[in-house]
Amino acid sequence: MYGLVNIAAKELIVGEFGATVWDQIRHNAHIVDDDFVGMQEYPDDITYRIIGAASDLLAIPGPDLLKAFGQYWTRFVAKRGYGELLEVSGNSLSEFLENLDNMHAQVGLIFPALRPPSFRVSDIQADRLTLHYFSERQGLAPMVLGLLEGLEAHFQLSITVHQIADKAAGADHDIFEVLFQPRAES
């Protein structure tokens, strides 16, 4: 994964739990240098070690951390200069999700070694859709769940996500039912 992912994980942990907790997680994950370079590729194992060490130290299940990270990621990339890419990728949630592979292709021009997941949308209705998630990486479905929920603010929707097929449990790929409706005016 690119350093941008590890930078986001570090920022999330420091922001929520403080620099001292990050230092302990970094130590437990056997990460000597945490000055990650956003556009440099790092072994996936580093990210997995960060999540594992954070889960152990904070007593938060790994899937819950990945979900929180997914929610954070949408805000993180927007403030890191990729917000415009989010804006032009679709005017609705379904259009945005249908364009994820195209967006990843554009990001791939910046990050040439990018190995992004692939997404396919089916069963689009006025208040729901089905999202198919394909990845060579294991165990990141909870992050996708968080990413979907993280899009609530961007599209001014209330989003509920249910995983209906789990690659980790033997399915061919992960599948999510995404329910959405406009946010109630406050």
XYZ file of C-alpha atoms in Angstrom, residues 16-154:
139
model
C -8.174 10.115 18.561
C -5.747 8.707 21.135
C -2.654 10.940 21.169
C 0.976 10.770 20.086
C 2.043 8.627 23.062
C -0.440 5.907 22.082
C 0.763 6.116 18.464
C 4.376 5.680 19.645
C 3.402 2.548 21.569
C 1.483 1.148 18.589
C 4.423 1.923 16.289
C 6.783 0.179 18.720
C 4.497 -2.862 19.072
C 4.122 -3.051 15.272
C 7.939 -2.991 14.884
C 7.886 0.163 12.780
C 11.165 1.997 13.139
C 10.530 4.939 10.809
C 7.016 6.370 10.800
C 7.805 9.304 8.527
C 5.834 7.707 5.716
C 6.089 9.218 2.246
C 2.637 9.495 0.706
C 3.637 8.489 -2.807
C 6.020 5.700 -1.794
C 4.884 2.095 -1.894
C 5.198 0.097 1.349
C 4.591 -3.585 2.019
C 0.955 -4.281 2.952
C 2.259 -5.981 6.075
C 3.116 -2.604 7.624
C -0.503 -1.482 7.484
C -1.740 -4.817 8.801
C 0.781 -4.613 11.678
C -0.411 -1.106 12.561
C -4.039 -2.276 12.703
C -3.095 -5.384 14.701
C -0.996 -3.463 17.231
C -3.682 -0.779 17.576
C -6.329 -3.435 18.096
C -4.271 -5.123 20.811
C -3.267 -1.941 22.636
C -6.656 -0.231 22.465
C -8.689 -3.423 22.993
C -10.754 -2.569 19.914
C -11.501 -5.403 17.480
C -9.608 -5.086 14.187
C -12.804 -4.924 12.109
C -14.047 -2.004 14.220
C -10.756 -0.164 13.682
C -10.892 -0.805 9.939
C -14.461 0.503 9.818
C -13.422 3.667 11.686
C -10.461 4.019 9.336
C -12.756 3.745 6.311
C -14.971 6.495 7.694
C -11.884 8.652 8.319
C -10.374 7.952 4.887
C -13.058 9.890 2.996
C -12.315 13.041 5.028
C -8.563 12.454 4.888
C -8.318 12.199 1.094
C -10.563 15.233 0.641
C -8.277 17.401 2.778
C -5.167 15.959 1.075
C -6.082 17.422 -2.291
C -8.189 14.594 -3.685
C -11.513 16.246 -2.876
C -11.905 17.468 -6.437
C -11.545 13.896 -7.677
C -14.376 12.931 -5.327
C -16.483 15.805 -6.653
C -16.164 14.844 -10.323
C -16.724 11.129 -9.734
C -20.484 11.373 -9.414
C -23.412 13.503 -8.351
C -25.192 10.709 -6.522
C -24.069 7.826 -4.346
C -24.872 5.243 -7.017
C -23.092 7.214 -9.744
C -20.066 7.712 -7.487
C -19.845 3.996 -6.662
C -20.260 3.076 -10.324
C -17.275 5.332 -11.093
C -14.928 4.026 -8.376
C -12.902 1.905 -10.784
C -12.511 4.916 -13.110
C -11.443 7.065 -10.156
C -8.862 4.448 -9.171
C -7.591 4.454 -12.776
C -7.068 8.223 -12.494
C -5.321 7.829 -9.138
C -3.169 5.146 -10.779
C -1.671 7.859 -13.001
C -0.256 9.429 -9.825
C 0.502 6.137 -8.053
C 1.799 3.815 -10.806
C 2.158 0.723 -8.589
C -1.404 1.073 -7.256
C -3.217 -2.245 -6.862
C -6.716 -0.982 -6.117
C -9.764 -3.070 -5.427
C -12.535 -3.247 -7.978
C -16.182 -2.410 -7.429
C -19.345 -3.283 -9.300
C -22.791 -1.882 -8.550
C -25.988 -3.824 -9.211
C -29.669 -3.707 -8.283
C -29.789 0.101 -8.178
C -33.073 1.418 -6.795
C -34.163 4.803 -5.460
C -33.135 3.947 -1.892
C -30.743 1.022 -2.163
C -28.118 -0.708 -4.246
C -25.820 -3.705 -4.084
C -22.066 -3.150 -4.075
C -19.684 -5.948 -5.098
C -16.130 -5.580 -3.760
C -13.199 -7.491 -5.283
C -9.710 -7.275 -3.784
C -6.534 -9.300 -3.723
C -6.050 -8.116 -0.134
C -7.659 -10.038 2.694
C -9.738 -8.730 5.555
C -10.515 -5.190 4.377
C -14.281 -5.530 3.970
C -14.886 -3.651 7.262
C -12.943 -0.715 5.806
C -15.280 -0.695 2.786
C -18.228 -0.620 5.166
C -16.683 2.426 6.856
C -15.921 4.077 3.513
C -19.554 3.748 2.502
C -20.727 5.242 5.792
C -18.093 7.962 5.418
C -19.819 9.138 2.245
C -22.906 10.232 4.216
C -21.730 13.818 4.625
C -20.527 14.117 1.030
